[in-house]
Coordinates of C-alpha atoms and ligand atoms in Angstrom, one line a residue:
M1 CA -0.8 20.7 -9.7
R2 CA 1.6 21.6 -6.9
L3 CA 1.9 19.3 -3.8
K4 CA 0.1 20.5 -0.7
Q5 CA 1.5 20.1 2.8
G6 CA -0.1 16.9 4.0
I7 CA 1.0 13.4 4.8
R8 CA 4.8 13.1 4.9
L9 CA 7.3 10.3 4.5
Y10 CA 9.9 9.4 7.1
S11 CA 12.6 7.2 5.8
L12 CA 14.9 5.2 8.1
L13 CA 16.6 3.6 5.1
P14 CA 20.3 3.8 4.3
E15 CA 19.4 5.1 0.9
G16 CA 17.2 7.8 2.4
Y17 CA 14.8 9.2 -0.1
D18 CA 16.5 7.9 -3.2
A19 CA 13.7 5.3 -3.7
V20 CA 11.1 8.0 -3.8
F21 CA 9.5 9.4 -7.0
I22 CA 6.7 11.8 -8.0
N23 CA 4.6 12.0 -11.1
S24 CA 2.1 14.4 -12.7
G25 CA -1.1 12.7 -11.5
T26 CA -3.6 10.0 -12.4
S27 CA -5.8 8.8 -15.2
S28 CA -8.5 6.2 -15.7
Y29 CA -7.2 2.7 -16.3
K30 CA -8.9 3.0 -19.7
E31 CA -6.4 5.6 -20.8
Q32 CA -3.4 3.6 -19.8
T33 CA -1.4 0.9 -21.5
L34 CA -1.8 -2.0 -19.1
A35 CA 0.9 -4.5 -18.2
K36 CA 0.2 -8.1 -18.7
V37 CA 0.7 -10.9 -16.1
D38 CA 2.8 -13.7 -17.4
F39 CA 3.6 -16.0 -14.5
Q40 CA 3.4 -19.8 -14.1
D41 CA -0.1 -20.7 -15.6
W42 CA -1.3 -17.1 -15.6
H43 CA -1.3 -15.1 -18.8
F44 CA -3.8 -12.3 -18.8
T45 CA -4.3 -8.5 -18.7
P46 CA -5.8 -7.5 -15.3
L47 CA -9.4 -6.1 -15.2
F48 CA -10.3 -3.0 -13.3
E49 CA -13.4 -1.6 -11.7
E50 CA -15.2 1.0 -13.8
D51 CA -14.0 3.9 -11.8
A52 CA -10.4 2.8 -11.2
Y53 CA -7.7 5.4 -11.4
L54 CA -4.0 4.6 -11.8
P55 CA -0.9 6.8 -11.4
K56 CA 0.5 8.1 -14.6
K57 CA 3.9 6.6 -15.5
D58 CA 5.9 9.8 -15.9
W59 CA 8.0 9.2 -12.7
R60 CA 10.8 11.6 -11.8
K61 CA 12.8 12.6 -8.8
M62 CA 11.3 15.1 -6.5
N63 CA 12.7 18.7 -6.7
T64 CA 13.9 20.5 -3.6
Q65 CA 10.6 22.1 -2.9
E66 CA 8.7 18.9 -3.3
S67 CA 11.2 17.0 -1.2
A68 CA 10.8 19.6 1.6
I69 CA 7.0 19.0 1.6
I70 CA 7.3 15.2 1.6
R71 CA 10.1 14.6 4.0
A72 CA 9.0 14.2 7.6
K73 CA 10.9 16.0 10.4
T74 CA 9.2 16.5 13.7
D75 CA 5.6 15.9 14.7
R76 CA 5.5 12.4 13.2
K77 CA 2.1 10.9 14.1
D78 CA 0.5 7.7 13.0
H79 CA -2.1 9.6 11.0
N80 CA 0.1 12.1 9.2
T81 CA 3.3 10.1 8.4
I82 CA 4.3 7.1 6.4
F83 CA 7.4 5.5 7.8
T84 CA 9.8 3.1 6.1
G85 CA 12.8 1.2 7.2
Y86 CA 14.4 -2.3 7.5
I87 CA 13.2 -5.0 9.9
P88 CA 16.0 -6.1 12.3
A89 CA 18.7 -8.4 10.7
E90 CA 17.8 -11.2 13.1
L91 CA 14.3 -11.2 11.9
Q92 CA 15.5 -11.1 8.2
Y93 CA 17.6 -14.2 9.0
I94 CA 14.6 -16.1 10.4
I95 CA 12.4 -15.3 7.4
R96 CA 15.2 -16.4 5.0
R97 CA 15.1 -19.8 6.7
L98 CA 11.5 -20.3 5.6
G99 CA 12.7 -20.4 2.0
L100 CA 9.7 -18.5 0.7
E101 CA 11.4 -17.5 -2.6
Q102 CA 10.4 -19.5 -5.7
S103 CA 6.9 -19.9 -4.2
K104 CA 4.4 -20.1 -7.0
N105 CA 1.3 -19.0 -5.1
R106 CA -0.1 -18.2 -1.7
E107 CA -0.9 -21.8 -0.9
E108 CA 2.8 -22.7 -1.3
V109 CA 3.8 -19.8 0.9
M110 CA 1.4 -21.0 3.7
Q111 CA 2.7 -24.6 3.3
K112 CA 6.2 -23.4 3.9
F113 CA 5.0 -21.8 7.2
R114 CA 3.3 -25.1 8.2
D115 CA 6.5 -27.0 7.3
H116 CA 8.7 -24.9 9.6
P117 CA 6.8 -24.7 13.0
E118 CA 10.0 -23.9 15.0
T119 CA 11.1 -21.2 12.6
V120 CA 7.6 -19.7 12.7
Q121 CA 7.6 -19.8 16.5
Q122 CA 10.9 -17.8 16.4
L123 CA 9.5 -15.5 13.8
N124 CA 6.5 -14.8 16.0
T125 CA 8.6 -14.1 19.1
K126 CA 11.0 -11.8 17.3
M127 CA 8.3 -10.1 15.3
Q128 CA 6.4 -9.3 18.5
E129 CA 9.7 -7.8 19.9
F130 CA 10.2 -5.7 16.9
L131 CA 6.6 -4.5 16.6
S132 CA 6.6 -3.5 20.3
T133 CA 9.4 -1.1 19.5
V134 CA 7.3 0.7 16.9
A135 CA 3.8 0.2 18.4
D136 CA 3.7 3.5 20.4
N137 CA 2.5 1.5 23.5
K138 CA -0.8 0.7 21.7
P139 CA -2.1 -2.8 20.9
F140 CA -1.5 -4.3 17.5
H141 CA -2.7 -7.4 15.8
F142 CA -1.8 -9.7 12.9
H143 CA -3.9 -9.0 9.8
C144 CA -2.7 -11.2 7.0
I145 CA 0.0 -12.8 4.8
A146 CA -0.8 -11.7 1.3
A147 CA 0.6 -12.9 -2.0
N148 CA 0.3 -11.0 -5.3
L149 CA 1.2 -12.0 -8.8
P150 CA 4.2 -10.3 -10.4
N151 CA 3.8 -7.4 -12.9
L152 CA 0.4 -6.2 -11.5
E153 CA -0.3 -2.5 -12.1
M154 CA -2.2 -2.4 -8.8
V155 CA -2.8 -5.1 -6.2
A156 CA -6.0 -4.1 -4.3
C157 CA -9.3 -5.7 -5.3
D158 CA -12.6 -6.0 -3.5
I159 CA -13.4 -9.7 -3.7
T160 CA -16.8 -9.2 -2.0
R161 CA -17.9 -7.9 -5.4
L162 CA -17.0 -11.1 -7.2
R163 CA -19.0 -14.2 -7.8
E164 CA -18.3 -17.3 -5.7
N165 CA -15.4 -19.4 -6.9
F166 CA -14.0 -16.5 -9.0
T167 CA -10.9 -17.2 -11.0
V168 CA -7.7 -15.0 -10.7
P169 CA -8.2 -13.3 -14.1
E170 CA -11.8 -12.4 -13.1
K171 CA -10.5 -10.2 -10.3
R172 CA -11.2 -6.5 -10.8
Y173 CA -8.6 -4.2 -9.3
I174 CA -9.9 -1.0 -7.7
G175 CA -6.9 1.3 -8.4
L176 CA -5.9 4.0 -6.0
H177 CA -8.2 3.9 -3.0
N178 CA -8.6 4.6 0.7
D179 CA -9.3 1.6 2.9
G180 CA -11.8 2.5 5.6
T181 CA -14.7 0.5 7.1
Q182 CA -18.4 1.1 7.8
F183 CA -17.4 2.3 11.2
M184 CA -15.6 5.4 9.9
T185 CA -16.5 8.6 8.2
L186 CA -14.1 10.9 6.2
H187 CA -13.8 12.9 9.4
T188 CA -12.8 10.0 11.6
T189 CA -10.3 8.1 9.4
H190 CA -7.4 9.9 11.0
K191 CA -8.2 8.2 14.3
A192 CA -8.2 4.7 12.8
G193 CA -4.5 3.9 13.4
N194 CA -2.3 2.5 10.6
R195 CA -0.7 -0.7 9.3
I196 CA 2.7 -2.1 8.9
T197 CA 3.4 -4.0 5.7
I198 CA 6.7 -6.1 5.5
N199 CA 8.0 -7.3 2.2
L200 CA 8.8 -11.0 2.7
G201 CA 9.4 -11.6 -1.0
N202 CA 12.7 -11.6 -2.8
Q203 CA 12.0 -8.7 -5.1
S204 CA 11.1 -5.1 -4.4
R205 CA 7.5 -3.9 -4.6
I206 CA 6.0 -0.5 -5.1
F207 CA 3.9 1.6 -2.7
Y208 CA 1.9 4.5 -4.2
F209 CA 0.3 7.2 -2.1
V210 CA -1.3 10.6 -2.4
N211 CA 0.0 12.9 0.4
L212 CA -3.4 14.2 1.5
T213 CA -5.6 13.2 4.4
M214 CA -9.2 12.3 3.9
I215 CA -10.3 15.6 5.4
Q216 CA -7.9 17.5 3.0
A217 CA -9.3 15.5 0.0
L218 CA -12.9 16.3 1.1
N219 CA -12.1 20.0 1.6
M220 CA -10.5 20.2 -1.9
L221 CA -13.5 18.5 -3.4
S222 CA -15.9 20.9 -1.6
E223 CA -14.4 23.7 -3.6
K224 CA -15.5 21.9 -6.8
I225 CA -18.7 20.1 -6.0
D226 CA -21.5 20.1 -3.4
V227 CA -20.1 17.2 -1.3
K228 CA -23.4 16.9 0.7
E229 CA -25.6 16.7 -2.3
Q230 CA -23.2 14.3 -4.0
Q231 CA -23.1 12.2 -0.8
V232 CA -19.3 12.0 -0.8
N233 CA -18.3 9.3 1.6
I234 CA -15.4 6.9 2.4
Y235 CA -16.6 4.5 -0.4
N236 CA -16.8 7.0 -3.3
V237 CA -14.3 9.8 -2.3
S238 CA -11.5 8.4 -4.4
A239 CA -13.6 8.3 -7.6
H240 CA -14.7 11.9 -7.0
F241 CA -11.2 13.1 -6.1
F242 CA -9.4 11.6 -9.1
K243 CA -12.1 12.8 -11.4
H244 CA -11.8 16.4 -10.2
F245 CA -8.0 16.4 -9.5
P246 CA -6.4 14.3 -12.2
D247 CA -3.2 16.3 -12.0
Y248 CA -2.6 16.0 -8.3
P249 CA 0.8 14.1 -8.1
V250 CA 1.2 10.6 -6.7
I251 CA 4.3 9.6 -4.7
K252 CA 5.8 6.2 -5.2
F253 CA 8.5 4.5 -3.2
I254 CA 10.2 1.2 -3.9
Q255 CA 10.0 -1.2 -0.9
Q256 CA 12.9 -3.6 -1.0
P257 CA 12.9 -7.2 0.5
Y258 CA 12.7 -7.0 4.3
Q259 CA 11.8 -3.4 4.3
F260 CA 8.6 -2.3 6.1
Y261 CA 6.3 0.6 5.5
I262 CA 3.9 2.0 8.1
A263 CA 1.0 3.9 6.5
P264 CA -2.4 5.3 7.6
T265 CA -4.2 3.5 4.7
D266 CA -7.7 4.5 5.9
N267 CA -6.6 8.1 5.8
C268 CA -4.9 8.4 2.4
F269 CA -5.3 7.2 -1.2
H270 CA -2.8 4.5 -1.9
D271 CA -2.1 1.1 -3.5
G272 CA 0.7 -1.4 -3.9
S273 CA 2.1 -2.6 -7.2
T274 CA 4.3 -5.4 -8.5
L275 CA 5.0 -3.8 -11.9
G276 CA 8.2 -5.1 -13.4
N277 CA 8.5 -8.1 -11.1
T278 CA 9.0 -11.7 -12.1
A279 CA 8.5 -13.5 -8.8
L280 CA 5.6 -13.8 -6.4
D281 CA 5.1 -10.8 -4.1
I282 CA 4.7 -11.9 -0.5
N283 CA 4.0 -9.5 2.4
M284 CA 2.8 -9.6 6.0
V285 CA 0.5 -7.0 7.5
Y286 CA -0.3 -6.0 11.1
F287 CA -2.8 -3.4 12.2
G288 CA -2.1 -1.1 15.1
T289 CA -0.9 2.4 15.8
F290 CA 2.7 2.3 14.8
R291 CA 5.4 5.1 14.5
C292 CA 9.1 5.4 14.4
Ligands
FE2_301 FE1 -5.6 -0.5 0.6

């Protein structure tokens, strides 16, 4: 299926759009050969939710036409554009001083933050300065520091669905998804702002997205099914969409260490991945209304 005009990507990277790829769509996790996690004490094949869809692995460069649809030019808004670039060199230097590389798990990462209070103070100051330059005069707030095992097909999982004291191999990954909360509908997710995710690890990571807004996805679905009768909402729209449009392409880009991406994750299907990595993935997330 051909790409539609929708969410675009704006790259401030020196390599431009070289790190961007396209594929032929998605399939159920059951139809894919899944990568195994083999890191420290962890040796398992990740589990997925029943209706999880993953991008197919036939990645290729975008052709001229696709590139023209994906590349952002003017009219870059928080809800219709994904931005990517490097954080300032000064900030990179401060993060390097924390020595996060070689961390085995999130607890070790957090311990390194606790062990370096002065560096963390500088990091906070410089981070606030940097974020103010991309915050579009709107408030923003820290969301989390996340760590993901290497070689994970997809990183998002809904831990509220798990039993108390669940173990890592018991996690069930949800596949490509839209974020959203109970306070949003598919018609309001474009007003929800976006997030900035900064790669603090020492290996690249992957960001996948579908270049359609929730309203576009809903409109496409309404041509196939009765969306009212099927009660399509922010919680089930991804399963409906990937069931009916398995050949709508996914875009992937490689996020190098110290690169950020800004994405309206309530308003598009997406997920991260650490496929091919050998070290812990560490990233830092702020919520706000960012743009470059
Ligand atoms: Fe997400």
